[in-house]
mmCIF file of N, CA and C in Angstrom:
data_model
loop_
_atom_site.group_PDB
_atom_site.id
_atom_site.type_symbol
_atom_site.label_atom_id
_atom_site.label_comp_id
_atom_site.label_asym_id
_atom_site.label_seq_id
_atom_site.Cartn_x
_atom_site.Cartn_y
_atom_site.Cartn_z
ATOM 1 N N UNK A 1 -18.975 -28.371 34.214
ATOM 2 C CA UNK A 1 -19.880 -28.407 35.338
ATOM 3 C C UNK A 1 -20.334 -29.832 35.632
ATOM 4 N N UNK A 2 -20.627 -30.571 34.577
ATOM 5 C CA UNK A 2 -21.092 -31.941 34.774
ATOM 6 C C UNK A 2 -20.042 -32.779 35.501
ATOM 7 N N UNK A 3 -18.792 -32.634 35.121
ATOM 8 C CA UNK A 3 -17.719 -33.404 35.753
ATOM 9 C C UNK A 3 -17.571 -33.023 37.221
ATOM 10 N N UNK A 4 -17.625 -31.746 37.516
ATOM 11 C CA UNK A 4 -17.473 -31.290 38.903
ATOM 12 C C UNK A 4 -18.661 -31.739 39.743
ATOM 13 N N UNK A 5 -19.872 -31.570 39.231
ATOM 14 C CA UNK A 5 -21.054 -32.006 39.981
ATOM 15 C C UNK A 5 -21.065 -33.518 40.166
ATOM 16 N N UNK A 6 -20.493 -34.229 39.204
ATOM 17 C CA UNK A 6 -20.416 -35.680 39.298
ATOM 18 C C UNK A 6 -19.544 -36.167 40.437
ATOM 19 N N UNK A 7 -18.711 -35.298 40.984
ATOM 20 C CA UNK A 7 -17.860 -35.656 42.124
ATOM 21 C C UNK A 7 -18.627 -35.638 43.448
ATOM 22 N N UNK A 8 -19.810 -35.064 43.452
ATOM 23 C CA UNK A 8 -20.604 -35.004 44.680
ATOM 24 C C UNK A 8 -21.313 -36.344 44.851
ATOM 25 N N UNK A 9 -21.013 -37.043 45.953
ATOM 26 C CA UNK A 9 -21.630 -38.361 46.169
ATOM 27 C C UNK A 9 -23.158 -38.277 46.150
ATOM 28 N N UNK A 10 -23.762 -39.273 45.578
ATOM 29 C CA UNK A 10 -25.208 -39.457 45.538
ATOM 30 C C UNK A 10 -25.945 -38.371 44.759
ATOM 31 N N UNK A 11 -25.235 -37.624 43.923
ATOM 32 C CA UNK A 11 -25.873 -36.624 43.085
ATOM 33 C C UNK A 11 -25.904 -37.148 41.659
ATOM 34 N N UNK A 12 -27.083 -37.294 41.128
ATOM 35 C CA UNK A 12 -27.238 -37.739 39.743
ATOM 36 C C UNK A 12 -27.322 -36.485 38.868
ATOM 37 N N UNK A 13 -26.419 -36.386 37.917
ATOM 38 C CA UNK A 13 -26.335 -35.186 37.091
ATOM 39 C C UNK A 13 -26.960 -35.456 35.731
ATOM 40 N N UNK A 14 -27.875 -34.577 35.353
ATOM 41 C CA UNK A 14 -28.483 -34.623 34.026
ATOM 42 C C UNK A 14 -28.366 -33.233 33.419
ATOM 43 N N UNK A 15 -27.857 -33.176 32.209
ATOM 44 C CA UNK A 15 -27.690 -31.900 31.520
ATOM 45 C C UNK A 15 -28.897 -31.655 30.641
ATOM 46 N N UNK A 16 -29.434 -30.452 30.710
ATOM 47 C CA UNK A 16 -30.529 -30.060 29.822
ATOM 48 C C UNK A 16 -29.898 -29.573 28.527
ATOM 49 N N UNK A 17 -30.195 -30.254 27.453
ATOM 50 C CA UNK A 17 -29.654 -29.861 26.156
ATOM 51 C C UNK A 17 -30.473 -28.686 25.633
ATOM 52 N N UNK A 18 -29.885 -27.523 25.721
ATOM 53 C CA UNK A 18 -30.530 -26.327 25.195
ATOM 54 C C UNK A 18 -29.448 -25.396 24.691
ATOM 55 N N UNK A 19 -29.830 -24.492 23.876
ATOM 56 C CA UNK A 19 -28.841 -23.512 23.424
ATOM 57 C C UNK A 19 -28.831 -22.386 24.450
ATOM 58 N N UNK A 20 -29.303 -21.269 24.109
ATOM 59 C CA UNK A 20 -29.340 -20.125 25.018
ATOM 60 C C UNK A 20 -30.645 -20.158 25.813
ATOM 61 N N UNK A 21 -30.592 -19.663 27.034
ATOM 62 C CA UNK A 21 -31.801 -19.603 27.860
ATOM 63 C C UNK A 21 -32.785 -18.578 27.320
ATOM 64 N N UNK A 22 -32.322 -17.725 26.431
ATOM 65 C CA UNK A 22 -33.181 -16.702 25.853
ATOM 66 C C UNK A 22 -32.906 -15.315 26.384
ATOM 67 N N UNK A 23 -32.258 -15.232 27.520
ATOM 68 C CA UNK A 23 -31.993 -13.920 28.102
ATOM 69 C C UNK A 23 -30.824 -13.242 27.386
ATOM 70 N N UNK A 24 -29.794 -14.007 27.060
ATOM 71 C CA UNK A 24 -28.629 -13.507 26.322
ATOM 72 C C UNK A 24 -28.093 -12.203 26.892
ATOM 73 N N UNK A 25 -27.660 -12.264 28.124
ATOM 74 C CA UNK A 25 -27.165 -11.057 28.787
ATOM 75 C C UNK A 25 -28.316 -10.124 29.076
ATOM 76 N N UNK A 26 -28.325 -8.973 28.433
ATOM 77 C CA UNK A 26 -29.405 -8.004 28.681
ATOM 78 C C UNK A 26 -30.487 -8.049 27.608
ATOM 79 N N UNK A 27 -30.351 -8.888 26.614
ATOM 80 C CA UNK A 27 -31.314 -8.961 25.508
ATOM 81 C C UNK A 27 -32.743 -9.124 26.015
ATOM 82 N N UNK A 28 -32.968 -10.090 26.876
ATOM 83 C CA UNK A 28 -34.304 -10.385 27.365
ATOM 84 C C UNK A 28 -34.869 -9.359 28.321
ATOM 85 N N UNK A 29 -34.025 -8.495 28.848
ATOM 86 C CA UNK A 29 -34.505 -7.443 29.747
ATOM 87 C C UNK A 29 -35.240 -6.345 28.980
ATOM 88 N N UNK A 30 -34.939 -6.228 27.700
ATOM 89 C CA UNK A 30 -35.564 -5.208 26.859
ATOM 90 C C UNK A 30 -36.991 -5.646 26.522
ATOM 91 N N UNK A 31 -37.953 -4.811 26.812
ATOM 92 C CA UNK A 31 -39.368 -5.151 26.574
ATOM 93 C C UNK A 31 -39.624 -5.533 25.122
ATOM 94 N N UNK A 32 -38.872 -4.955 24.205
ATOM 95 C CA UNK A 32 -39.062 -5.281 22.775
ATOM 96 C C UNK A 32 -38.666 -6.715 22.463
ATOM 97 N N UNK A 33 -37.826 -7.309 23.287
ATOM 98 C CA UNK A 33 -37.324 -8.657 23.021
ATOM 99 C C UNK A 33 -37.937 -9.716 23.943
ATOM 100 N N UNK A 34 -38.776 -9.315 24.861
ATOM 101 C CA UNK A 34 -39.270 -10.246 25.883
ATOM 102 C C UNK A 34 -39.948 -11.479 25.275
ATOM 103 N N UNK A 35 -40.818 -11.302 24.319
ATOM 104 C CA UNK A 35 -41.531 -12.445 23.737
ATOM 105 C C UNK A 35 -40.566 -13.430 23.085
ATOM 106 N N UNK A 36 -39.601 -12.921 22.336
ATOM 107 C CA UNK A 36 -38.614 -13.788 21.687
ATOM 108 C C UNK A 36 -37.762 -14.491 22.744
ATOM 109 N N UNK A 37 -37.394 -13.740 23.763
ATOM 110 C CA UNK A 37 -36.596 -14.294 24.850
ATOM 111 C C UNK A 37 -37.310 -15.481 25.506
ATOM 112 N N UNK A 38 -38.583 -15.314 25.801
ATOM 113 C CA UNK A 38 -39.342 -16.396 26.440
ATOM 114 C C UNK A 38 -39.566 -17.561 25.482
ATOM 115 N N UNK A 39 -39.743 -17.277 24.192
ATOM 116 C CA UNK A 39 -39.892 -18.359 23.207
ATOM 117 C C UNK A 39 -38.636 -19.221 23.176
ATOM 118 N N UNK A 40 -37.483 -18.582 23.261
ATOM 119 C CA UNK A 40 -36.222 -19.331 23.279
ATOM 120 C C UNK A 40 -36.150 -20.220 24.524
ATOM 121 N N UNK A 41 -36.540 -19.683 25.666
ATOM 122 C CA UNK A 41 -36.501 -20.456 26.908
ATOM 123 C C UNK A 41 -37.464 -21.629 26.854
ATOM 124 N N UNK A 42 -38.574 -21.452 26.139
ATOM 125 C CA UNK A 42 -39.590 -22.501 26.051
ATOM 126 C C UNK A 42 -39.254 -23.602 25.052
ATOM 127 N N UNK A 43 -38.178 -23.416 24.265
ATOM 128 C CA UNK A 43 -37.805 -24.449 23.301
ATOM 129 C C UNK A 43 -37.416 -25.756 23.989
ATOM 130 N N UNK A 44 -36.615 -25.676 25.031
ATOM 131 C CA UNK A 44 -36.215 -26.899 25.734
ATOM 132 C C UNK A 44 -35.942 -26.670 27.212
ATOM 133 N N UNK A 45 -35.397 -25.527 27.569
ATOM 134 C CA UNK A 45 -34.977 -25.287 28.952
ATOM 135 C C UNK A 45 -36.132 -25.337 29.947
ATOM 136 N N UNK A 46 -37.099 -24.469 29.802
ATOM 137 C CA UNK A 46 -38.190 -24.412 30.789
ATOM 138 C C UNK A 46 -39.038 -25.681 30.802
ATOM 139 N N UNK A 47 -39.361 -26.283 29.644
ATOM 140 C CA UNK A 47 -40.100 -27.546 29.702
ATOM 141 C C UNK A 47 -39.345 -28.652 30.455
ATOM 142 N N UNK A 48 -38.021 -28.700 30.282
ATOM 143 C CA UNK A 48 -37.223 -29.717 30.979
ATOM 144 C C UNK A 48 -37.243 -29.477 32.481
ATOM 145 N N UNK A 49 -37.182 -28.225 32.890
ATOM 146 C CA UNK A 49 -37.213 -27.926 34.324
ATOM 147 C C UNK A 49 -38.584 -28.257 34.903
ATOM 148 N N UNK A 50 -39.640 -27.935 34.167
ATOM 149 C CA UNK A 50 -40.993 -28.280 34.637
ATOM 150 C C UNK A 50 -41.173 -29.789 34.791
ATOM 151 N N UNK A 51 -40.518 -30.545 33.922
ATOM 152 C CA UNK A 51 -40.647 -32.007 33.943
ATOM 153 C C UNK A 51 -39.753 -32.671 34.988
ATOM 154 N N UNK A 52 -38.834 -31.925 35.566
ATOM 155 C CA UNK A 52 -37.887 -32.479 36.542
ATOM 156 C C UNK A 52 -38.594 -32.821 37.849
ATOM 157 N N UNK A 53 -37.999 -33.730 38.571
ATOM 158 C CA UNK A 53 -38.515 -34.109 39.889
ATOM 159 C C UNK A 53 -38.546 -32.888 40.801
ATOM 160 N N UNK A 54 -39.440 -32.885 41.742
ATOM 161 C CA UNK A 54 -39.615 -31.719 42.615
ATOM 162 C C UNK A 54 -38.376 -31.435 43.470
ATOM 163 N N UNK A 55 -37.542 -32.439 43.699
ATOM 164 C CA UNK A 55 -36.346 -32.220 44.508
ATOM 165 C C UNK A 55 -35.087 -31.990 43.654
ATOM 166 N N UNK A 56 -35.263 -31.816 42.355
ATOM 167 C CA UNK A 56 -34.121 -31.602 41.466
ATOM 168 C C UNK A 56 -33.492 -30.241 41.713
ATOM 169 N N UNK A 57 -32.170 -30.211 41.633
ATOM 170 C CA UNK A 57 -31.443 -28.950 41.702
ATOM 171 C C UNK A 57 -31.314 -28.415 40.284
ATOM 172 N N UNK A 58 -31.463 -27.126 40.125
ATOM 173 C CA UNK A 58 -31.259 -26.496 38.830
ATOM 174 C C UNK A 58 -30.025 -25.603 38.971
ATOM 175 N N UNK A 59 -29.006 -25.914 38.189
ATOM 176 C CA UNK A 59 -27.759 -25.179 38.265
ATOM 177 C C UNK A 59 -27.624 -24.312 37.017
ATOM 178 N N UNK A 60 -27.448 -23.036 37.235
ATOM 179 C CA UNK A 60 -27.237 -22.088 36.138
ATOM 180 C C UNK A 60 -26.219 -21.061 36.622
ATOM 181 N N UNK A 61 -25.093 -20.995 35.967
ATOM 182 C CA UNK A 61 -24.039 -20.093 36.417
ATOM 183 C C UNK A 61 -24.264 -18.645 36.007
ATOM 184 N N UNK A 62 -24.934 -18.423 34.906
ATOM 185 C CA UNK A 62 -25.136 -17.060 34.437
ATOM 186 C C UNK A 62 -26.223 -16.340 35.216
ATOM 187 N N UNK A 63 -25.935 -15.107 35.599
ATOM 188 C CA UNK A 63 -26.916 -14.299 36.321
ATOM 189 C C UNK A 63 -28.185 -14.127 35.497
ATOM 190 N N UNK A 64 -28.026 -13.818 34.219
ATOM 191 C CA UNK A 64 -29.206 -13.625 33.384
ATOM 192 C C UNK A 64 -29.962 -14.941 33.177
ATOM 193 N N UNK A 65 -29.244 -16.055 33.126
ATOM 194 C CA UNK A 65 -29.908 -17.364 32.992
ATOM 195 C C UNK A 65 -30.754 -17.666 34.231
ATOM 196 N N UNK A 66 -30.201 -17.401 35.410
ATOM 197 C CA UNK A 66 -30.980 -17.634 36.634
ATOM 198 C C UNK A 66 -32.213 -16.744 36.665
ATOM 199 N N UNK A 67 -32.067 -15.511 36.235
ATOM 200 C CA UNK A 67 -33.201 -14.581 36.189
ATOM 201 C C UNK A 67 -34.266 -15.104 35.223
ATOM 202 N N UNK A 68 -33.849 -15.542 34.052
ATOM 203 C CA UNK A 68 -34.791 -16.055 33.049
ATOM 204 C C UNK A 68 -35.526 -17.281 33.574
ATOM 205 N N UNK A 69 -34.831 -18.173 34.232
ATOM 206 C CA UNK A 69 -35.464 -19.374 34.782
ATOM 207 C C UNK A 69 -36.475 -18.988 35.858
ATOM 208 N N UNK A 70 -36.094 -18.082 36.758
ATOM 209 C CA UNK A 70 -37.022 -17.641 37.802
ATOM 210 C C UNK A 70 -38.266 -17.019 37.190
ATOM 211 N N UNK A 71 -38.098 -16.168 36.169
ATOM 212 C CA UNK A 71 -39.253 -15.545 35.519
ATOM 213 C C UNK A 71 -40.133 -16.579 34.823
ATOM 214 N N UNK A 72 -39.497 -17.520 34.152
ATOM 215 C CA UNK A 72 -40.252 -18.534 33.414
ATOM 216 C C UNK A 72 -40.896 -19.581 34.293
ATOM 217 N N UNK A 73 -40.428 -19.699 35.524
ATOM 218 C CA UNK A 73 -40.945 -20.722 36.433
ATOM 219 C C UNK A 73 -41.736 -20.098 37.577
ATOM 220 N N UNK A 74 -42.275 -18.934 37.393
ATOM 221 C CA UNK A 74 -43.049 -18.273 38.463
ATOM 222 C C UNK A 74 -44.028 -19.257 39.083
ATOM 223 N N UNK A 75 -44.031 -19.283 40.396
ATOM 224 C CA UNK A 75 -44.933 -20.178 41.107
ATOM 225 C C UNK A 75 -44.356 -21.565 41.353
ATOM 226 N N UNK A 76 -43.175 -21.850 40.801
ATOM 227 C CA UNK A 76 -42.554 -23.161 40.977
ATOM 228 C C UNK A 76 -41.253 -22.988 41.756
ATOM 229 N N UNK A 77 -41.371 -22.597 42.995
ATOM 230 C CA UNK A 77 -40.206 -22.276 43.829
ATOM 231 C C UNK A 77 -39.275 -23.459 44.039
ATOM 232 N N UNK A 78 -39.765 -24.669 43.867
ATOM 233 C CA UNK A 78 -38.934 -25.850 44.090
ATOM 234 C C UNK A 78 -37.754 -25.909 43.125
ATOM 235 N N UNK A 79 -37.831 -25.194 42.027
ATOM 236 C CA UNK A 79 -36.773 -25.248 41.036
ATOM 237 C C UNK A 79 -36.040 -23.913 40.911
ATOM 238 N N UNK A 80 -35.790 -23.271 42.023
ATOM 239 C CA UNK A 80 -35.043 -22.014 41.997
ATOM 240 C C UNK A 80 -33.616 -22.311 41.537
ATOM 241 N N UNK A 81 -33.150 -21.667 40.493
ATOM 242 C CA UNK A 81 -31.810 -21.954 39.976
ATOM 243 C C UNK A 81 -30.718 -21.433 40.909
ATOM 244 N N UNK A 82 -29.623 -22.177 40.957
ATOM 245 C CA UNK A 82 -28.502 -21.821 41.818
ATOM 246 C C UNK A 82 -27.208 -21.835 41.024
ATOM 247 N N UNK A 83 -26.259 -21.068 41.475
ATOM 248 C CA UNK A 83 -24.920 -21.062 40.881
ATOM 249 C C UNK A 83 -24.193 -22.324 41.342
ATOM 250 N N UNK A 84 -23.338 -22.846 40.484
ATOM 251 C CA UNK A 84 -22.545 -24.037 40.801
ATOM 252 C C UNK A 84 -21.805 -23.884 42.128
ATOM 253 N N UNK A 85 -21.275 -22.714 42.399
ATOM 254 C CA UNK A 85 -20.513 -22.490 43.630
ATOM 255 C C UNK A 85 -21.370 -22.737 44.876
ATOM 256 N N UNK A 86 -22.648 -22.408 44.833
ATOM 257 C CA UNK A 86 -23.538 -22.638 45.984
ATOM 258 C C UNK A 86 -23.753 -24.132 46.223
ATOM 259 N N UNK A 87 -23.871 -24.886 45.150
ATOM 260 C CA UNK A 87 -24.040 -26.345 45.273
ATOM 261 C C UNK A 87 -22.775 -26.948 45.883
ATOM 262 N N UNK A 88 -21.633 -26.521 45.394
ATOM 263 C CA UNK A 88 -20.360 -27.032 45.919
ATOM 264 C C UNK A 88 -20.158 -26.624 47.375
ATOM 265 N N UNK A 89 -20.542 -25.425 47.713
ATOM 266 C CA UNK A 89 -20.431 -24.974 49.100
ATOM 267 C C UNK A 89 -21.217 -25.888 50.041
ATOM 268 N N UNK A 90 -22.446 -26.215 49.673
ATOM 269 C CA UNK A 90 -23.258 -27.115 50.512
ATOM 270 C C UNK A 90 -22.647 -28.505 50.581
ATOM 271 N N UNK A 91 -22.132 -28.982 49.450
ATOM 272 C CA UNK A 91 -21.536 -30.315 49.418
ATOM 273 C C UNK A 91 -20.304 -30.388 50.316
ATOM 274 N N UNK A 92 -19.532 -29.329 50.354
ATOM 275 C CA UNK A 92 -18.328 -29.314 51.194
ATOM 276 C C UNK A 92 -18.667 -29.247 52.680
ATOM 277 N N UNK A 93 -19.800 -28.673 53.017
ATOM 278 C CA UNK A 93 -20.215 -28.585 54.426
ATOM 279 C C UNK A 93 -20.889 -29.869 54.893
ATOM 280 N N UNK A 94 -21.357 -30.693 53.963
ATOM 281 C CA UNK A 94 -22.055 -31.912 54.300
ATOM 282 C C UNK A 94 -21.045 -33.028 54.527
ATOM 283 N N UNK A 95 -21.070 -33.663 55.705
ATOM 284 C CA UNK A 95 -20.127 -34.768 55.953
ATOM 285 C C UNK A 95 -20.337 -35.910 54.959
ATOM 286 N N UNK A 96 -19.240 -36.424 54.476
ATOM 287 C CA UNK A 96 -19.289 -37.532 53.530
ATOM 288 C C UNK A 96 -19.589 -38.837 54.273
ATOM 289 N N UNK A 97 -20.249 -39.752 53.582
ATOM 290 C CA UNK A 97 -20.549 -41.061 54.187
ATOM 291 C C UNK A 97 -19.406 -42.036 53.945
ATOM 292 N N UNK A 98 -18.322 -41.567 53.333
ATOM 293 C CA UNK A 98 -17.189 -42.464 53.036
ATOM 294 C C UNK A 98 -16.283 -42.600 54.234
#
C-alpha cells in the first residue's frame, strides 16, 4: 500500500506501526470482547490517528478495521477511514500537474 500510495503526486505517506486494529474480523463485534478489542486499538492505532493532521487521509483496507476506527474515533469525522481503492479512484480523476 505504501508503494502504491507513494505514486500519487504530492501525497506524503506515513505508516502507522500497529499490529491488529483490535477488531480481528468479527472478534470485536462480540460484546464479550469489546473492551479487549478497544484496548488493542488504543495501543498505537487510534492515538496515531488522533495525533494526525486534520487533513490526513486514513487508509484501511479491511472492513472490520474501518469499522473499528470509526467506532474509536466517534466525533472525529475528519479521519474517516477509506479503502485504498477509493483513494486511487480520486487520484485517477484528479488531473496531474505534470
